[in-house]
mmCIF file of C-alpha atoms in Angstrom:
data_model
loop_
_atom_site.group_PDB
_atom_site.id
_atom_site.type_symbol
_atom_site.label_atom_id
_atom_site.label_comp_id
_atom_site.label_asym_id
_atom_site.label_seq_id
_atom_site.Cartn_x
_atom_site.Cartn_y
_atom_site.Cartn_z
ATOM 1 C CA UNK M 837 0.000 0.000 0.000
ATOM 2 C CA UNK M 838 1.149 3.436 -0.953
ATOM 3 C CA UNK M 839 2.052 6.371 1.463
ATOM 4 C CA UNK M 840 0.808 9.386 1.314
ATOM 5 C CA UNK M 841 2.437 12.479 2.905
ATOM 6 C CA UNK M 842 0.517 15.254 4.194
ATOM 7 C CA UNK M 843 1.455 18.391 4.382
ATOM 8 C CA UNK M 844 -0.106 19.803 7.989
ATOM 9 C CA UNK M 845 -1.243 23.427 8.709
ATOM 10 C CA UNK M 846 -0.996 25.188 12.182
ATOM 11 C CA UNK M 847 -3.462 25.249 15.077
ATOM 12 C CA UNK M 848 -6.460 21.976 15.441
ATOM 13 C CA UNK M 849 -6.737 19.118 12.492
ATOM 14 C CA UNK M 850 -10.118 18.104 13.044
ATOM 15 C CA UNK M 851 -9.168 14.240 13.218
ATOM 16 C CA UNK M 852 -9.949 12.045 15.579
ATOM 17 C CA UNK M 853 -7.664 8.734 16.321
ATOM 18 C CA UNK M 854 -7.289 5.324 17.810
ATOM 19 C CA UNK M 855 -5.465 2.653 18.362
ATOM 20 C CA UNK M 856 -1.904 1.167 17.987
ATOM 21 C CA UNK M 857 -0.772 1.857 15.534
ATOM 22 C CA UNK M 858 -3.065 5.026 14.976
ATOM 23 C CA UNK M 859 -6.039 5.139 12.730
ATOM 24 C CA UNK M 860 -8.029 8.049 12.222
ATOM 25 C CA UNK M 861 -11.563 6.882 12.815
ATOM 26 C CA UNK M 862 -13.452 10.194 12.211
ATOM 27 C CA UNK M 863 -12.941 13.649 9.966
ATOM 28 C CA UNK M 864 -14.881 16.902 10.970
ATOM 29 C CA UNK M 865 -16.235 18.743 8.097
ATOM 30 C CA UNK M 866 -14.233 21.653 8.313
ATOM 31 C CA UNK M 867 -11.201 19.740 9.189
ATOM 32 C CA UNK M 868 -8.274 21.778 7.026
ATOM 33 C CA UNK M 869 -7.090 18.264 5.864
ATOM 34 C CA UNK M 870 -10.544 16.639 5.192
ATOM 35 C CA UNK M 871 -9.520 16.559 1.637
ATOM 36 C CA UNK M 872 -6.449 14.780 2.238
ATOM 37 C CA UNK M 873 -6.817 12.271 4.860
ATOM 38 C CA UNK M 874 -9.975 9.846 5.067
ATOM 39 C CA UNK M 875 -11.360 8.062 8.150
ATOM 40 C CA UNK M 876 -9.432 4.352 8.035
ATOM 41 C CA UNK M 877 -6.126 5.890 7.060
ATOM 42 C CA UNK M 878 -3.130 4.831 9.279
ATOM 43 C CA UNK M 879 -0.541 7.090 10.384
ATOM 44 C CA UNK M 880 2.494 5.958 10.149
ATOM 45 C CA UNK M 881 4.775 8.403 11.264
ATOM 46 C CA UNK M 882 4.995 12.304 11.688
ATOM 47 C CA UNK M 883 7.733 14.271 11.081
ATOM 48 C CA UNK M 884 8.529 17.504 12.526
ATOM 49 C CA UNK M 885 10.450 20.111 10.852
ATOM 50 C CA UNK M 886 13.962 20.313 13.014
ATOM 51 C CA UNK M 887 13.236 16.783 14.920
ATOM 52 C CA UNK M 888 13.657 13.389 14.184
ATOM 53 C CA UNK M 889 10.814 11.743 12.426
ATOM 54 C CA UNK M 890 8.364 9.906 15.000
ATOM 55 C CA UNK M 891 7.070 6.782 14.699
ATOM 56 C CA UNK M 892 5.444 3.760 16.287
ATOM 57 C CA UNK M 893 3.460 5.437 18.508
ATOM 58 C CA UNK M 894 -0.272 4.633 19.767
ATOM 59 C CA UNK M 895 -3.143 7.428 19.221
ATOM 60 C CA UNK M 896 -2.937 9.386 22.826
ATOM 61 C CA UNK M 897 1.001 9.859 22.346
ATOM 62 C CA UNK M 898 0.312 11.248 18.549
ATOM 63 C CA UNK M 899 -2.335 12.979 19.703
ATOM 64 C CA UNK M 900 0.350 14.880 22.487
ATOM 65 C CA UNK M 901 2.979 15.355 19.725
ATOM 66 C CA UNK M 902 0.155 17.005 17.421
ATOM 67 C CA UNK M 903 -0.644 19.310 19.822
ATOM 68 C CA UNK M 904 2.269 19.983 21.317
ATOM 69 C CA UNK M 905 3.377 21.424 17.814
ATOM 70 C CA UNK M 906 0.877 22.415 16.891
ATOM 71 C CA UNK M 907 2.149 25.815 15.894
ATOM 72 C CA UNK M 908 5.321 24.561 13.970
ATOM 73 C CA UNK M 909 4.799 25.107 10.119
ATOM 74 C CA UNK M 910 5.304 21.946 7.702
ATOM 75 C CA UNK M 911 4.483 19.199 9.891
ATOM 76 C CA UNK M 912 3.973 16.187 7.690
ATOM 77 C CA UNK M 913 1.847 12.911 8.262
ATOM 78 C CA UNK M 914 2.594 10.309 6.737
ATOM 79 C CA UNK M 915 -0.495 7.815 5.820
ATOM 80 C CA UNK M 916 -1.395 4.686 4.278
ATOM 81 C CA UNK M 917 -4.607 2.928 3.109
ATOM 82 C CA UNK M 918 -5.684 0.149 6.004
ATOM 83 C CA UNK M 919 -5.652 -3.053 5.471
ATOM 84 C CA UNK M 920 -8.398 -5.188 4.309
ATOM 85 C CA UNK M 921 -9.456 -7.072 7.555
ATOM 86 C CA UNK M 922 -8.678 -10.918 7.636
ATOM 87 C CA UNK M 923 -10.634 -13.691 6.006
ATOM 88 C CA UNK M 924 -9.017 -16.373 7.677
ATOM 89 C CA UNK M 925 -8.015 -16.318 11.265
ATOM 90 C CA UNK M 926 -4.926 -19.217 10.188
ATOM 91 C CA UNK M 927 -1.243 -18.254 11.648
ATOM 92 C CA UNK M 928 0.209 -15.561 10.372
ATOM 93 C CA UNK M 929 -2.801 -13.352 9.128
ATOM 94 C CA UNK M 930 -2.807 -9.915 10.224
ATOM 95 C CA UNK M 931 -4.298 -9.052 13.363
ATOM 96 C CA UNK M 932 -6.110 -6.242 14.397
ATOM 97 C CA UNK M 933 -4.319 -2.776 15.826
ATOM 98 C CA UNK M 934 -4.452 -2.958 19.501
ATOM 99 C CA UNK M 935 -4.566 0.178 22.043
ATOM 100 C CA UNK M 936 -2.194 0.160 24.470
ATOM 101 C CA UNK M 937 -4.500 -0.382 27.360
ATOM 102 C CA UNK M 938 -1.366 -0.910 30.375
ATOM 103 C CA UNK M 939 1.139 0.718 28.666
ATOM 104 C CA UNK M 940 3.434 -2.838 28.685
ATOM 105 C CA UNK M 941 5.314 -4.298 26.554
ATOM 106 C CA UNK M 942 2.962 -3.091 23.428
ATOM 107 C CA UNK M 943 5.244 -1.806 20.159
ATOM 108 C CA UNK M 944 8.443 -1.309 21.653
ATOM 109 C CA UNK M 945 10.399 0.929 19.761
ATOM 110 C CA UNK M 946 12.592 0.493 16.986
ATOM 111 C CA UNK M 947 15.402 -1.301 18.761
ATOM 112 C CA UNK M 948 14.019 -1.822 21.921
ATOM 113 C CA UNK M 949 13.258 -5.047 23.628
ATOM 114 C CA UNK M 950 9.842 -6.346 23.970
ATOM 115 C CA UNK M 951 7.989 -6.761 27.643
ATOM 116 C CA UNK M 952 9.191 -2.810 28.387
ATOM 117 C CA UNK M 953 6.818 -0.258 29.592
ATOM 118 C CA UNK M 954 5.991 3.481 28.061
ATOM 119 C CA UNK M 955 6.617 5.733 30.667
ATOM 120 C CA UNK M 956 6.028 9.673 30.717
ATOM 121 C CA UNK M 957 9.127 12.049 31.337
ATOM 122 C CA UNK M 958 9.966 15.856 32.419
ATOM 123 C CA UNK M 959 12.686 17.720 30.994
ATOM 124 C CA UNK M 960 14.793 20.324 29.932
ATOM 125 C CA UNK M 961 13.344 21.495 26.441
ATOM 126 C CA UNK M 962 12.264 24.255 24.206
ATOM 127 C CA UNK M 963 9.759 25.269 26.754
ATOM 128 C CA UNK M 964 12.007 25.254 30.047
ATOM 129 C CA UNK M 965 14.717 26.771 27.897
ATOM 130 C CA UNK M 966 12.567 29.751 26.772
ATOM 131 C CA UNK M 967 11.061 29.980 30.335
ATOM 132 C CA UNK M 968 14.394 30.243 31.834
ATOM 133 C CA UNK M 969 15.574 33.184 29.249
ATOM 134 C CA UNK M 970 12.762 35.093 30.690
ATOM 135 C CA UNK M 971 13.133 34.240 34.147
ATOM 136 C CA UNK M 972 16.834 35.940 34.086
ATOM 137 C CA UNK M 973 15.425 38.610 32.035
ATOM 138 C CA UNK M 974 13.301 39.313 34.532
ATOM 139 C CA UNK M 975 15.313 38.358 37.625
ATOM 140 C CA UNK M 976 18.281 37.734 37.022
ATOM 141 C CA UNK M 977 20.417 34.678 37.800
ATOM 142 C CA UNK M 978 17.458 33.663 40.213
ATOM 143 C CA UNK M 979 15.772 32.921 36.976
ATOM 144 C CA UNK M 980 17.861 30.139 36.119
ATOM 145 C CA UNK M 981 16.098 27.989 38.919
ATOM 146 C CA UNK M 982 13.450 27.318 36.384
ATOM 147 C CA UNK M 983 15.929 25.069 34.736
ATOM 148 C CA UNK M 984 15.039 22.792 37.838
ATOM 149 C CA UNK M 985 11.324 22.307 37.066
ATOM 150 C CA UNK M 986 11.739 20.545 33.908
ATOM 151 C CA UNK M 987 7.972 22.422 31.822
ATOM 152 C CA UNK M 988 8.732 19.945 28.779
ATOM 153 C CA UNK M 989 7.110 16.973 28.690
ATOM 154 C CA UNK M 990 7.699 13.171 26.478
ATOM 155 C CA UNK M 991 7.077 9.422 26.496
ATOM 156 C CA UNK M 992 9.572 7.115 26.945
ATOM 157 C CA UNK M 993 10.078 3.166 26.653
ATOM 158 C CA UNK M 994 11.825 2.142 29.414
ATOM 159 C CA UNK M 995 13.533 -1.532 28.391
ATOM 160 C CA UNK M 996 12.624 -4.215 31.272
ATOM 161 C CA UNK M 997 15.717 -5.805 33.191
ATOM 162 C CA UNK M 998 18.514 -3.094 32.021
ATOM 163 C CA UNK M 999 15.721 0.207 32.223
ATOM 164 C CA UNK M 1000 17.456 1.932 29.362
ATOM 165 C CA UNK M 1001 15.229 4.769 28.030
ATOM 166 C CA UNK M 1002 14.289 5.403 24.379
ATOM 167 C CA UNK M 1003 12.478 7.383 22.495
ATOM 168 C CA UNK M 1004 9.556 6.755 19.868
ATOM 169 C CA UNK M 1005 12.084 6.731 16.797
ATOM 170 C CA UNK M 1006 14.289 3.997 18.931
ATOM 171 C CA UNK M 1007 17.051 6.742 19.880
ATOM 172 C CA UNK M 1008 18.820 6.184 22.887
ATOM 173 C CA UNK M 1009 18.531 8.430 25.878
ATOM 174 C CA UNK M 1010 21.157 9.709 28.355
ATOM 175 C CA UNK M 1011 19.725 8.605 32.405
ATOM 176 C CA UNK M 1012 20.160 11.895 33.018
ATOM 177 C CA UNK M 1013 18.305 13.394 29.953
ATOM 178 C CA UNK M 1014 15.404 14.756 32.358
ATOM 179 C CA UNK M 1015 13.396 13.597 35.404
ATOM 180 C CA UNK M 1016 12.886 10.190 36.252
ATOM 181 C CA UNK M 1017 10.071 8.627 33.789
ATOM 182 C CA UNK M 1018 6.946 8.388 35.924
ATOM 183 C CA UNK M 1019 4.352 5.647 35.019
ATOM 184 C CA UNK M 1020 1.282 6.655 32.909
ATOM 185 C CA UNK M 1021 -1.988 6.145 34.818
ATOM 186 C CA UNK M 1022 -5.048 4.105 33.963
ATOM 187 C CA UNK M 1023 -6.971 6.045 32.025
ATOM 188 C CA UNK M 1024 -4.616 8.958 31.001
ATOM 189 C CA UNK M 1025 -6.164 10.454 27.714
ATOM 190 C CA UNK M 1026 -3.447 12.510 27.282
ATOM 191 C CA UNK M 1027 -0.098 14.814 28.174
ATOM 192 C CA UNK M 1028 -1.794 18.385 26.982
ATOM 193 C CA UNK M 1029 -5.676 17.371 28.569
ATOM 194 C CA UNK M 1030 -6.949 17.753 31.970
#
């Protein structure tokens, strides 16, 4: 099946998604991208201008890197067709997309070894950075403190046995590359929701 990239515009899609990997199940009427993207489509990956590209992650993580840059011009989505469902339940037909329901073990990253967990991390980023720069501009070196209350926010697979951290493109993170990762609870819906 061919991919399709999609060039984004700032500010809300009007897309709604589930699932692991992500499938847009619904497109508003006035979504900006209605004529581009179609309910069933599955994202594949989203790159970010000045980032790595992302991929293999479930809807409510997309869903947290859409609108977390959500400003940032020339966002692209990458999407394919989905796949005809099954006819045959023998070995080795495709399965379903599952949500990640207890955040284990479910699509490690590239790289990363299976029975891990995705974890949710503080640290120093774009936001805390540009916080900072206006905390010493407005007091001074007491403004740097900020830098200790990581504002920038990002999942994380932590590996079981050896706990090394990745991100959602496989890279490898330093330990001390932020705050410890904190477990996701039941029910989160989201970093940028209350």
């Amino acid at each position: 099946m061919a991919l399709s990239k999609v060039t984004l515009p700032t500010g809300k899609l009007g897309i709604k998604l589930v699932g692991s990997p992500p499938v847009i199940t619904s497109v508003a009427d006035d979504s900006p991208i209605a004529h581009l993207v179609k309910q069933g489509h599955v994202v594949e990956k989203v790159i970010i201008p000045e980032m790595d590209e992302i991929s293999d992650l479930d809807a409510n993580a997309l869903r947290d890197v859409l609108a977390e840059k959500s400003e940032v011009e020339g966002r692209i989505l990458v999407v394919k067709e989905s796949s005809p469902p099954p006819t045959s339940s023998s070995p080795g037909s495709p399965q379903p997309p599952v949500s990640i329901s207890n955040n284990r073990g479910n699509n490690p990253p590239p790289g990363g070894k299976p029975g891990g967990e995705w974890m949710m991390q503080q640290y120093t980023g774009s936001k805390t950075q540009a916080a900072a720069c206006v905390g010493c501009l407005c007091f001074c070196l007491p403004g740097l403190l900020i830098l200790c209350c990581p504002l920038d926010k990002r999942y994380v697979y932590q590996e079981p046995g050896n706990g090394r951290l990745l991100d959602g493109s496989g890279k490898v993170l330093a330990k001390d590359s932020g705050n410890p990762p904190q477990k996701i609870p039941p029910g989160y819906m989201g970093m940028n929701r209350n």
